[in-house]
């Protein structure tokens, strides 16, 4: 079976701005030789501390940035070789939820237009009543009333905004969802609601999901398989339970040991 | 937002002055108390009276009529010159921001820096020596030196907006770069542009007055505040009010637009829009 999302030997480095003309340009290798595959309906968790390259992997998987080398395949098709136009035509199949719901919604756009944006690109000829109905039903699915349609992002709390961002990501019924720390900017009490919602939606829509987090507990709760990243390299990968019960790499063991435990 | 705006003193005063100038300019299109170009030698240099509210000039023309027609010219210059600067400058700025660090970006910004090195009015005089004197050419000249101002502001503001996640989200949704610029970047930098436009508007009125004062702006018999000032200086001893009124008109209009811009800066501040 072809994985719905695959990455082969991804490499990405950035050139740091130099302090003076006399200095050599310093490079930072954000991602080194990362390969992964996600099957339909499966959730892959990626954990690692900040700066480990997990968000770069997310942007590369979303084809928001070009890798220096390696390939990203959506449903078996290499998207790194596509023209911008061809790439845009395929984007409705893979969507993303960002970490900061305060930054990921355009403050000047009504919720209706924000949620409908992927739909507008995928189906530009959609009648406005149908467009509105689809947006309203998706908002309802994430737990928001249709009366939010004409409001603006600043009128909502962080948790509500993240629900709006999720509705937007799923409105075109993508097969793949990349979630980059979707709950870490939220209050702990709201986090659980958002994670449960993602978990429900994943089952309902048969989504393949890449779930990025620095929180091992969340990854354990949501993922079938997981990858541990450190300094841009995958140090361990496997079935989530196997990684938790028998971690092979010292870094994974250190991460697990650092998890807060409930003492009874 | 409207509530806060109406409590902002400089916004309210600026808006009031601006609206007044605007209304007078519109009025002048349809009606002036006297024909502003009618010469009556018998009524030269009259002081303010019931028939000539602000007196007459050296040719016996009604100063009040010339003044309100001058308001129309001043606004025309402001609107068209700022319009030229805004449309071309913002387009250039957004193109530069899209290709940040590219040769095109560097090229556009260095040309802007180059024009900034010359005083604006000097640039306008230079342009007018090529194009010839006249109101239309003055507007073009003032418009041209507005371009780099808006290009630079638009580029900076666009760069700030383009670093936000919602731009990345729009790209992930499949929007093309022109689509993102039109739907996300432009609406989010409008506030800054409006503020700058009101400041540039005041400067354009001042520049037109300056150019007309030098005789290379509005040409006779079209009235212009700057030319009225120039004409009046010969008769400063006989008719001091002749210089007073156009001077006050320029000062008031410029003050109004500056205060409006100042108020808009506070009212449209994105920080005050959040929550």
Short mmCIF file of C-alpha atoms in Angstrom, two decimals:
data_model
loop_
_atom_site.label_atom_id
_atom_site.label_comp_id
_atom_site.label_asym_id
_atom_site.label_seq_id
_atom_site.Cartn_x
_atom_site.Cartn_y
_atom_site.Cartn_z
CA UNK A 1 0.00 0.00 0.00
CA UNK A 2 1.26 3.48 -0.90
CA UNK A 3 1.64 5.74 2.14
CA UNK A 4 -0.50 8.90 1.84
CA UNK A 5 2.41 11.00 3.00
CA UNK A 6 6.06 10.18 2.62
CA UNK A 7 9.36 11.98 3.05
CA UNK A 8 12.63 10.66 1.69
CA UNK A 9 16.01 11.78 3.00
CA UNK A 10 14.99 15.41 3.65
CA UNK A 11 17.79 17.90 4.19
CA UNK A 12 17.29 21.56 5.00
CA UNK A 13 19.73 24.17 6.17
CA UNK A 14 19.39 27.90 6.72
CA UNK A 15 21.96 30.63 6.29
CA UNK A 16 22.16 32.74 9.41
CA UNK A 17 22.43 36.51 9.01
CA UNK A 18 26.02 37.53 9.64
CA UNK A 19 27.01 40.24 12.08
CA UNK A 20 29.65 41.72 9.81
CA UNK A 21 30.70 41.57 6.17
CA UNK A 22 34.01 40.09 7.17
CA UNK A 23 32.45 37.04 8.77
CA UNK A 24 31.73 33.86 6.89
CA UNK A 25 28.05 33.07 6.50
CA UNK A 26 27.14 30.54 9.15
CA UNK A 27 24.82 27.69 8.19
CA UNK A 28 22.52 25.87 10.51
CA UNK A 29 21.42 22.41 9.49
CA UNK A 30 17.82 22.28 10.65
CA UNK A 31 16.90 18.88 9.24
CA UNK A 32 19.33 16.10 8.34
CA UNK A 33 18.34 12.93 6.47
CA UNK A 34 14.77 12.69 7.72
CA UNK A 35 12.58 10.01 6.15
CA UNK A 36 9.07 9.08 7.19
CA UNK A 37 5.89 7.51 5.90
CA UNK A 38 2.32 7.83 7.14
CA UNK A 39 -0.42 5.41 6.07
CA UNK A 40 -4.09 6.36 5.68
CA UNK A 41 -5.78 6.78 9.04
CA UNK A 42 -2.51 6.58 10.93
CA UNK A 43 -1.07 9.17 13.30
CA UNK A 44 2.64 9.78 13.45
CA UNK A 45 3.86 11.73 16.44
CA UNK A 46 7.07 13.76 16.23
CA UNK A 47 8.64 14.79 19.52
CA UNK A 48 11.73 16.76 20.32
CA UNK A 49 12.81 19.84 22.20
CA UNK A 50 12.55 23.28 20.58
CA UNK A 51 15.14 23.70 17.87
CA UNK A 52 15.20 19.99 17.08
CA UNK A 53 13.84 20.61 13.58
CA UNK A 54 10.31 19.30 14.02
CA UNK A 55 8.58 22.47 12.81
CA UNK A 56 10.91 22.59 9.81
CA UNK A 57 9.82 19.04 9.00
CA UNK A 58 6.20 20.23 9.17
CA UNK A 59 6.85 23.08 6.73
CA UNK A 60 8.72 20.75 4.38
CA UNK A 61 5.89 18.18 4.49
CA UNK A 62 3.42 20.99 3.69
CA UNK A 63 5.67 22.10 0.79
CA UNK A 64 5.73 25.58 2.33
CA UNK A 65 9.50 25.41 1.93
CA UNK A 66 11.68 23.54 -0.52
CA UNK A 67 14.11 20.99 0.91
CA UNK A 68 17.78 21.32 -0.10
CA UNK A 69 17.59 17.68 -1.13
CA UNK A 70 15.25 14.76 -0.71
CA UNK A 71 11.62 14.35 -1.70
CA UNK A 72 8.15 14.85 -0.25
CA UNK A 73 5.41 12.61 -1.65
CA UNK A 74 1.68 13.29 -1.30
CA UNK A 75 -0.31 10.15 -2.18
CA UNK A 76 2.76 8.82 -3.96
CA UNK A 77 3.48 11.93 -6.03
CA UNK A 78 6.72 13.86 -5.58
CA UNK A 79 5.60 17.44 -4.90
CA UNK A 80 9.08 18.96 -4.75
CA UNK A 81 9.23 18.70 -8.56
CA UNK A 82 5.84 20.33 -9.23
CA UNK A 83 5.31 23.82 -10.65
CA UNK A 84 3.71 26.35 -8.25
CA UNK A 85 0.41 26.05 -10.13
CA UNK A 86 0.37 22.24 -10.00
CA UNK A 87 1.29 22.36 -6.34
CA UNK A 88 -1.57 24.75 -5.49
CA UNK A 89 -4.01 22.44 -7.25
CA UNK A 90 -3.03 19.60 -4.90
CA UNK A 91 -2.99 21.49 -1.62
CA UNK A 92 -6.60 20.78 -0.69
CA UNK A 93 -5.55 17.19 0.10
CA UNK A 94 -3.13 18.18 2.88
CA UNK A 95 -3.80 20.86 5.46
CA UNK A 96 -2.16 22.23 8.57
CA UNK A 97 -3.08 23.44 12.04
CA UNK A 98 -0.60 25.93 13.46
CA UNK A 99 0.64 26.37 16.99
CA UNK A 100 -0.48 29.91 17.67
CA UNK A 101 -4.20 30.47 17.01
CA UNK A 102 -3.64 34.21 17.55
CA UNK A 103 -1.26 34.37 14.60
CA UNK A 104 -2.80 31.87 12.21
CA UNK A 105 -6.12 33.67 11.57
CA UNK A 106 -6.11 36.88 9.52
CA UNK A 107 -7.37 39.59 11.94
CA UNK A 108 -9.09 41.48 9.11
CA UNK A 109 -11.02 38.54 7.72
CA UNK A 110 -14.46 37.33 8.78
CA UNK A 111 -14.59 33.77 10.11
CA UNK A 112 -16.71 32.74 7.09
CA UNK A 113 -14.00 33.84 4.65
CA UNK A 114 -11.16 32.48 6.75
CA UNK A 115 -12.69 29.02 6.99
CA UNK A 116 -13.81 29.08 3.34
CA UNK A 117 -10.39 30.06 2.01
CA UNK A 118 -9.14 26.53 1.16
CA UNK A 119 -12.56 25.84 -0.35
CA UNK A 120 -12.40 29.00 -2.48
CA UNK A 121 -9.14 27.79 -4.01
CA UNK A 122 -10.22 24.15 -4.46
CA UNK A 123 -13.73 24.86 -5.75
CA UNK A 124 -13.84 28.46 -7.02
CA UNK A 125 -17.23 27.94 -8.72
CA UNK A 126 -19.03 26.94 -5.54
CA UNK A 127 -22.35 28.81 -5.08
CA UNK A 128 -22.25 31.19 -2.14
CA UNK A 129 -25.14 29.49 -0.30
CA UNK A 130 -23.42 26.10 -0.63
CA UNK A 131 -20.10 27.63 0.45
CA UNK A 132 -21.73 29.12 3.52
CA UNK A 133 -23.51 25.87 4.34
CA UNK A 134 -20.33 23.82 4.15
CA UNK A 135 -18.45 26.29 6.35
CA UNK A 136 -21.32 26.36 8.86
CA UNK A 137 -21.53 22.58 9.05
CA UNK A 138 -17.78 22.26 9.58
CA UNK A 139 -17.87 24.92 12.29
CA UNK A 140 -20.71 23.06 13.93
CA UNK A 141 -18.63 19.88 13.77
CA UNK A 142 -15.84 21.57 15.75
CA UNK A 143 -18.34 22.88 18.28
CA UNK A 144 -19.14 26.42 17.12
CA UNK A 145 -22.51 27.93 16.15
CA UNK A 146 -23.25 29.35 12.73
CA UNK A 147 -23.61 32.82 14.28
CA UNK A 148 -19.82 33.11 14.39
CA UNK A 149 -19.63 33.41 10.59
CA UNK A 150 -19.73 37.18 10.38
CA UNK A 151 -17.47 37.80 13.37
CA UNK A 152 -13.74 38.50 13.47
CA UNK A 153 -10.92 36.54 15.16
CA UNK A 154 -10.33 39.05 17.98
CA UNK A 155 -13.80 38.27 19.32
CA UNK A 156 -12.80 34.68 20.21
CA UNK A 157 -10.74 32.97 22.89
CA UNK A 158 -7.64 30.94 22.06
CA UNK A 159 -9.49 27.65 22.24
CA UNK A 160 -12.29 28.89 20.00
CA UNK A 161 -9.76 30.25 17.54
CA UNK A 162 -8.02 26.89 17.38
CA UNK A 163 -11.41 25.27 16.67
CA UNK A 164 -11.85 27.75 13.82
CA UNK A 165 -8.36 26.89 12.53
CA UNK A 166 -9.24 23.19 12.64
CA UNK A 167 -12.52 23.78 10.78
CA UNK A 168 -10.56 25.68 8.15
CA UNK A 169 -8.04 22.87 7.80
CA UNK A 170 -10.74 20.21 7.37
CA UNK A 171 -13.25 22.08 5.19
CA UNK A 172 -11.84 20.62 1.97
CA UNK A 173 -11.89 17.09 3.52
CA UNK A 174 -8.12 16.57 3.24
CA UNK A 175 -6.62 13.09 3.66
CA UNK A 176 -3.65 14.38 5.60
CA UNK A 177 -3.46 16.82 8.50
CA UNK A 178 -0.22 18.23 9.84
CA UNK A 179 -0.67 19.59 13.35
CA UNK A 180 2.29 21.61 14.65
CA UNK A 181 1.89 21.86 18.44
CA UNK A 182 -1.84 22.62 18.08
CA UNK A 183 -2.48 22.75 21.82
CA UNK A 184 0.68 24.16 23.35
CA UNK A 185 -0.42 27.81 23.14
CA UNK A 186 -3.63 27.04 25.02
CA UNK A 187 -4.63 26.76 28.67
CA UNK A 188 -4.29 23.26 30.06
CA UNK A 189 -8.05 22.93 30.53
CA UNK A 190 -8.62 23.83 26.87
CA UNK A 191 -5.79 21.62 25.61
CA UNK A 192 -7.67 18.42 26.39
CA UNK A 193 -10.76 19.64 24.53
CA UNK A 194 -8.77 20.46 21.40
CA UNK A 195 -6.85 17.17 21.51
CA UNK A 196 -10.07 15.16 21.98
CA UNK A 197 -11.61 17.04 19.08
CA UNK A 198 -8.61 16.24 16.85
CA UNK A 199 -8.76 12.61 17.90
CA UNK A 200 -12.50 12.39 17.11
CA UNK A 201 -12.12 14.13 13.76
CA UNK A 202 -9.22 11.90 12.84
CA UNK A 203 -11.41 8.83 13.32
CA UNK A 204 -14.44 10.41 11.63
CA UNK A 205 -12.63 11.58 8.49
CA UNK A 206 -10.09 8.74 8.35
CA UNK A 207 -7.29 11.29 8.50
CA UNK A 208 -3.63 10.51 8.31
CA UNK A 209 -2.05 12.85 10.83
CA UNK A 210 1.39 14.12 11.62
CA UNK A 211 1.28 15.39 15.16
CA UNK A 212 4.16 17.50 16.37
CA UNK A 213 4.66 18.20 20.03
CA UNK A 214 7.22 18.57 22.76
CA UNK A 215 4.77 16.96 25.17
CA UNK A 216 5.36 13.21 25.32
CA UNK A 217 2.10 12.53 27.16
CA UNK A 218 0.06 14.08 24.35
CA UNK A 219 2.00 12.18 21.70
CA UNK A 220 1.47 8.92 23.57
CA UNK A 221 -2.27 9.63 23.78
CA UNK A 222 -2.70 10.47 20.08
CA UNK A 223 -0.07 8.61 18.05
CA UNK A 224 0.15 5.12 16.61
CA UNK A 225 3.81 5.52 15.83
CA UNK A 226 6.30 8.14 16.93
CA UNK A 227 9.62 9.69 15.96
CA UNK A 228 12.06 11.35 18.32
CA UNK A 229 14.16 14.19 16.87
CA UNK A 230 17.28 15.81 18.24
CA UNK A 231 19.44 18.42 16.46
CA UNK A 232 17.66 17.83 13.15
CA UNK A 233 18.17 14.07 13.18
CA UNK A 234 15.69 11.27 13.90
CA UNK A 235 17.24 9.40 16.81
CA UNK A 236 14.47 6.88 17.36
CA UNK A 237 11.27 5.78 15.73
CA UNK A 238 8.74 3.01 16.23
CA UNK A 239 5.35 1.99 17.61
CA UNK A 240 4.43 4.50 20.32
CA UNK A 241 3.99 1.94 23.09
CA UNK A 242 7.23 0.19 22.18
CA UNK A 243 9.14 3.49 22.32
CA UNK A 244 7.64 4.29 25.72
CA UNK A 245 8.15 0.87 27.26
CA UNK A 246 11.51 0.04 25.71
CA UNK A 247 13.26 3.20 24.51
CA UNK A 248 16.44 2.34 22.62
CA UNK A 249 18.18 5.73 22.37
CA UNK A 250 19.62 7.50 25.45
CA UNK A 251 17.94 10.81 24.42
CA UNK A 252 14.52 9.12 24.29
CA UNK A 253 15.17 7.61 27.72
CA UNK A 254 16.12 11.04 29.05
CA UNK A 255 12.94 12.58 27.61
CA UNK A 256 10.74 9.89 29.13
CA UNK A 257 12.51 10.16 32.48
CA UNK A 258 11.86 13.92 32.45
CA UNK A 259 8.09 13.44 32.06
CA UNK A 260 6.12 14.61 35.10
CA UNK A 261 4.54 11.63 36.91
CA UNK A 262 1.53 11.48 39.16
CA UNK A 263 2.60 10.20 42.54
CA UNK A 264 -0.18 8.42 44.44
CA UNK B 1 -13.47 51.86 17.35
CA UNK B 2 -15.71 54.77 16.30
CA UNK B 3 -16.35 55.55 19.95
CA UNK B 4 -12.66 55.75 20.68
CA UNK B 5 -12.09 57.83 17.56
CA UNK B 6 -14.67 60.39 18.62
CA UNK B 7 -12.95 60.79 21.98
CA UNK B 8 -9.57 61.41 20.37
CA UNK B 9 -9.18 65.23 20.33
CA UNK B 10 -6.69 65.57 17.48
CA UNK B 11 -8.70 63.14 15.35
CA UNK B 12 -11.92 65.08 15.89
CA UNK B 13 -10.38 68.50 15.28
CA UNK B 14 -8.42 67.22 12.27
CA UNK B 15 -11.53 65.60 10.83
CA UNK B 16 -13.57 68.78 11.36
CA UNK B 17 -11.01 70.98 9.58
CA UNK B 18 -10.59 68.46 6.77
CA UNK B 19 -14.35 68.16 6.25
CA UNK B 20 -14.67 71.95 6.25
CA UNK B 21 -11.97 72.33 3.58
CA UNK B 22 -13.61 69.53 1.61
CA UNK B 23 -17.06 71.10 1.80
CA UNK B 24 -15.71 74.51 0.77
CA UNK B 25 -13.89 72.92 -2.16
CA UNK B 26 -17.07 71.14 -3.28
CA UNK B 27 -19.02 74.38 -2.85
CA UNK B 28 -16.51 76.18 -5.09
CA UNK B 29 -17.27 73.78 -7.92
CA UNK B 30 -20.86 75.05 -8.03
CA UNK B 31 -20.81 78.51 -6.54
CA UNK B 32 -18.50 81.39 -5.73
CA UNK B 33 -19.79 84.78 -4.48
CA UNK B 34 -18.08 86.53 -7.41
CA UNK B 35 -16.40 85.39 -10.58
CA UNK B 36 -12.85 84.79 -9.25
CA UNK B 37 -11.31 85.81 -12.59
CA UNK B 38 -13.38 89.00 -13.10
CA UNK B 39 -11.08 92.02 -13.06
CA UNK B 40 -12.43 95.35 -11.78
CA UNK B 41 -9.70 97.97 -11.76
CA UNK B 42 -11.98 100.43 -9.98
CA UNK B 43 -12.17 98.12 -6.96
CA UNK B 44 -8.45 97.34 -6.49
CA UNK B 45 -7.00 96.38 -3.12
CA UNK B 46 -10.25 96.91 -1.18
CA UNK B 47 -10.24 95.88 2.47
CA UNK B 48 -12.78 93.26 3.65
CA UNK B 49 -16.37 94.50 3.26
CA UNK B 50 -19.94 93.25 2.93
CA UNK B 51 -19.67 92.73 -0.84
CA UNK B 52 -16.09 91.41 -0.84
CA UNK B 53 -15.87 89.46 2.42
CA UNK B 54 -12.11 89.16 2.39
CA UNK B 55 -11.43 92.22 0.22
CA UNK B 56 -10.02 92.37 -3.33
CA UNK B 57 -6.57 91.96 -4.83
CA UNK B 58 -4.53 94.24 -7.07
CA UNK B 59 -6.81 93.52 -10.06
CA UNK B 60 -10.01 93.94 -8.08
CA UNK B 61 -10.70 90.18 -7.98
CA UNK B 62 -12.69 88.86 -5.01
CA UNK B 63 -10.23 87.22 -2.57
CA UNK B 64 -12.85 84.99 -0.92
CA UNK B 65 -13.88 83.54 -4.29
CA UNK B 66 -10.24 82.92 -5.23
CA UNK B 67 -9.58 81.37 -1.85
CA UNK B 68 -12.38 78.78 -2.03
CA UNK B 69 -11.49 77.96 -5.63
CA UNK B 70 -7.90 77.60 -4.38
CA UNK B 71 -9.17 75.03 -1.86
CA UNK B 72 -10.49 73.00 -4.76
CA UNK B 73 -7.10 73.11 -6.49
CA UNK B 74 -5.27 72.25 -3.28
CA UNK B 75 -7.49 69.20 -2.71
CA UNK B 76 -7.17 68.16 -6.34
CA UNK B 77 -3.39 68.25 -6.02
CA UNK B 78 -3.54 66.33 -2.74
CA UNK B 79 -5.87 63.62 -4.00
CA UNK B 80 -4.19 63.01 -7.36
CA UNK B 81 -0.60 63.36 -6.15
CA UNK B 82 -1.15 61.09 -3.14
CA UNK B 83 -3.12 58.73 -5.40
CA UNK B 84 -0.14 58.47 -7.78
CA UNK B 85 2.28 57.90 -4.91
CA UNK B 86 -0.02 55.44 -3.18
CA UNK B 87 -0.85 53.24 -6.17
CA UNK B 88 2.63 53.02 -7.69
CA UNK B 89 4.50 53.15 -4.37
CA UNK B 90 2.44 50.44 -2.66
CA UNK B 91 2.70 48.17 -5.71
CA UNK B 92 6.50 48.61 -5.79
CA UNK B 93 6.77 48.13 -2.03
CA UNK B 94 4.79 44.90 -2.06
CA UNK B 95 6.76 43.55 -5.03
CA UNK B 96 9.98 44.39 -3.16
CA UNK B 97 8.69 42.70 0.00
CA UNK B 98 7.69 39.55 -1.90
CA UNK B 99 11.21 39.18 -3.23
CA UNK B 100 12.94 40.27 -0.03
CA UNK B 101 16.69 40.32 -0.48
CA UNK B 102 16.46 39.73 -4.24
CA UNK B 103 18.07 41.98 -6.85
CA UNK B 104 14.67 43.47 -7.66
CA UNK B 105 14.09 44.36 -3.99
CA UNK B 106 17.56 45.87 -3.72
CA UNK B 107 17.05 47.78 -6.96
CA UNK B 108 13.72 49.29 -5.93
CA UNK B 109 14.91 50.25 -2.46
CA UNK B 110 18.18 51.80 -3.67
CA UNK B 111 16.29 53.95 -6.20
CA UNK B 112 14.03 55.05 -3.30
CA UNK B 113 17.07 55.89 -1.17
CA UNK B 114 18.48 57.88 -4.07
CA UNK B 115 15.34 60.03 -4.40
CA UNK B 116 15.24 60.51 -0.62
CA UNK B 117 18.68 62.07 -0.84
CA UNK B 118 17.17 65.13 -2.59
CA UNK B 119 14.76 67.52 -0.87
CA UNK B 120 11.24 66.85 -2.19
CA UNK B 121 10.52 70.37 -3.46
CA UNK B 122 13.90 70.50 -5.19
CA UNK B 123 13.04 67.25 -6.97
CA UNK B 124 9.70 68.73 -7.99
CA UNK B 125 11.38 71.86 -9.36
CA UNK B 126 13.77 69.63 -11.31
CA UNK B 127 10.89 67.59 -12.74
CA UNK B 128 8.97 70.77 -13.64
CA UNK B 129 11.96 72.16 -15.56
CA UNK B 130 11.67 69.09 -17.77
CA UNK B 131 7.88 68.96 -18.01
CA UNK B 132 7.23 72.70 -18.04
CA UNK B 133 5.22 74.69 -15.48
CA UNK B 134 1.50 74.08 -14.85
CA UNK B 135 -0.93 72.48 -12.43
CA UNK B 136 -1.02 69.05 -14.10
CA UNK B 137 2.76 68.83 -14.25
CA UNK B 138 3.03 70.02 -10.65
CA UNK B 139 0.68 67.21 -9.62
CA UNK B 140 2.81 64.69 -11.53
CA UNK B 141 5.98 66.04 -9.93
CA UNK B 142 4.53 65.90 -6.42
CA UNK B 143 3.13 62.44 -7.16
CA UNK B 144 6.55 61.19 -8.22
CA UNK B 145 8.22 62.20 -4.99
CA UNK B 146 5.42 60.51 -3.07
CA UNK B 147 6.21 57.15 -4.69
CA UNK B 148 9.34 56.24 -2.67
CA UNK B 149 7.66 57.30 0.58
CA UNK B 150 4.84 54.81 0.07
CA UNK B 151 7.12 52.16 -1.43
CA UNK B 152 9.27 52.11 1.68
CA UNK B 153 6.36 52.12 4.13
CA UNK B 154 4.47 49.43 2.21
CA UNK B 155 7.55 47.23 2.02
CA UNK B 156 8.26 47.43 5.73
CA UNK B 157 4.66 46.83 6.74
CA UNK B 158 4.23 44.00 4.21
CA UNK B 159 7.36 42.25 5.47
CA UNK B 160 5.98 42.37 8.98
CA UNK B 161 2.62 40.93 7.87
CA UNK B 162 4.21 38.27 5.67
CA UNK B 163 6.05 36.79 8.63
CA UNK B 164 2.72 35.92 10.29
CA UNK B 165 1.29 32.40 10.36
CA UNK B 166 -1.91 33.41 8.58
CA UNK B 167 0.14 34.09 5.45
CA UNK B 168 1.62 30.59 5.74
CA UNK B 169 -1.89 29.26 6.30
CA UNK B 170 -3.11 31.03 3.14
CA UNK B 171 -0.25 29.49 1.20
CA UNK B 172 -1.13 26.07 2.61
CA UNK B 173 -4.73 26.70 1.53
CA UNK B 174 -3.43 27.06 -2.03
CA UNK B 175 -3.50 30.84 -2.51
CA UNK B 176 -1.09 32.22 -5.10
CA UNK B 177 1.32 35.02 -4.20
CA UNK B 178 -0.77 37.76 -5.91
CA UNK B 179 -3.86 36.34 -4.15
CA UNK B 180 -2.13 36.50 -0.77
CA UNK B 181 -0.95 40.07 -1.41
CA UNK B 182 -4.44 41.22 -2.38
CA UNK B 183 -6.46 39.34 0.24
CA UNK B 184 -4.19 39.26 3.27
CA UNK B 185 -1.25 41.65 3.00
CA UNK B 186 -3.00 44.72 1.59
CA UNK B 187 -5.95 44.73 4.05
CA UNK B 188 -3.52 44.37 6.95
CA UNK B 189 -1.32 47.30 5.95
CA UNK B 190 -4.19 49.65 5.00
CA UNK B 191 -4.21 51.37 8.40
CA UNK B 192 -0.57 52.38 8.16
CA UNK B 193 -1.06 53.54 4.57
CA UNK B 194 -4.08 55.69 5.46
CA UNK B 195 -2.12 57.43 8.20
CA UNK B 196 0.80 58.08 5.88
CA UNK B 197 -1.56 59.25 3.12
CA UNK B 198 -3.03 61.96 5.35
CA UNK B 199 0.46 63.22 6.20
CA UNK B 200 1.51 63.15 2.53
CA UNK B 201 -1.72 64.95 1.68
CA UNK B 202 -0.70 67.87 3.89
CA UNK B 203 2.79 67.85 2.37
CA UNK B 204 1.35 67.81 -1.17
CA UNK B 205 -0.79 70.88 -0.45
CA UNK B 206 2.27 72.61 0.97
CA UNK B 207 4.37 71.57 -2.04
CA UNK B 208 1.78 72.87 -4.51
CA UNK B 209 1.63 76.17 -2.64
CA UNK B 210 5.42 76.33 -2.72
CA UNK B 211 5.67 75.55 -6.43
CA UNK B 212 2.91 78.01 -7.28
CA UNK B 213 4.62 80.64 -5.13
CA UNK B 214 7.71 80.10 -7.27
CA UNK B 215 5.54 80.49 -10.37
CA UNK B 216 5.92 76.94 -11.71
CA UNK B 217 2.74 75.43 -10.24
CA UNK B 218 -0.80 76.57 -10.95
CA UNK B 219 -0.79 79.13 -13.77
CA UNK B 220 -2.93 82.28 -13.98
CA UNK B 221 -5.82 82.89 -14.09
CA UNK B 222 -6.45 79.73 -12.00
CA UNK B 223 -6.31 80.72 -8.36
CA UNK B 224 -3.87 78.95 -6.05
CA UNK B 225 -3.03 79.69 -2.45
CA UNK B 226 0.68 79.72 -3.20
CA UNK B 227 0.32 82.13 -6.12
CA UNK B 228 -1.99 84.40 -4.11
CA UNK B 229 0.78 84.62 -1.50
CA UNK B 230 3.33 85.44 -4.18
CA UNK B 231 1.12 88.14 -5.74
CA UNK B 232 0.35 89.69 -2.38
CA UNK B 233 3.92 90.31 -1.28
CA UNK B 234 4.29 93.31 -3.61
CA UNK B 235 1.35 94.98 -1.81
CA UNK B 236 2.22 93.90 1.71
CA UNK B 237 2.37 97.54 2.87
CA UNK B 238 -0.90 98.64 1.21
CA UNK B 239 -2.99 95.51 1.80
CA UNK B 240 -1.54 93.24 4.51
CA UNK B 241 -4.73 91.09 4.68
CA UNK B 242 -4.03 89.97 1.10
CA UNK B 243 -1.16 87.78 2.35
CA UNK B 244 -2.92 86.82 5.57
CA UNK B 245 -5.84 84.87 4.11
CA UNK B 246 -4.07 82.48 1.71
CA UNK B 247 -1.37 81.96 4.35
CA UNK B 248 -3.99 81.09 6.94
CA UNK B 249 -5.76 78.79 4.48
CA UNK B 250 -2.55 76.83 3.80
CA UNK B 251 -1.73 76.63 7.49
CA UNK B 252 -5.25 75.49 8.41
CA UNK B 253 -5.48 72.82 5.70
CA UNK B 254 -2.05 71.41 6.48
CA UNK B 255 -2.76 71.47 10.22
CA UNK B 256 -6.08 69.69 9.64
CA UNK B 257 -4.58 66.84 7.64
CA UNK B 258 -1.66 66.46 10.03
CA UNK B 259 -3.98 66.25 13.02
CA UNK B 260 -6.21 63.80 11.18
CA UNK B 261 -3.18 61.63 10.38
CA UNK B 262 -2.01 61.86 13.98
CA UNK B 263 -5.43 60.82 15.26
CA UNK B 264 -5.77 57.99 12.73
CA UNK B 265 -2.39 56.66 13.79
CA UNK B 266 -3.74 56.12 17.29
CA UNK B 267 -7.22 55.01 16.29
CA UNK B 268 -6.07 52.48 13.69
CA UNK B 269 -3.19 51.13 15.76
CA UNK B 270 -3.48 47.34 15.39
CA UNK B 271 -2.60 46.94 19.07
CA UNK B 272 -5.74 48.80 20.04
CA UNK B 273 -7.76 46.61 17.65
CA UNK B 274 -6.77 43.39 19.40
CA UNK B 275 -9.40 42.22 21.88
#
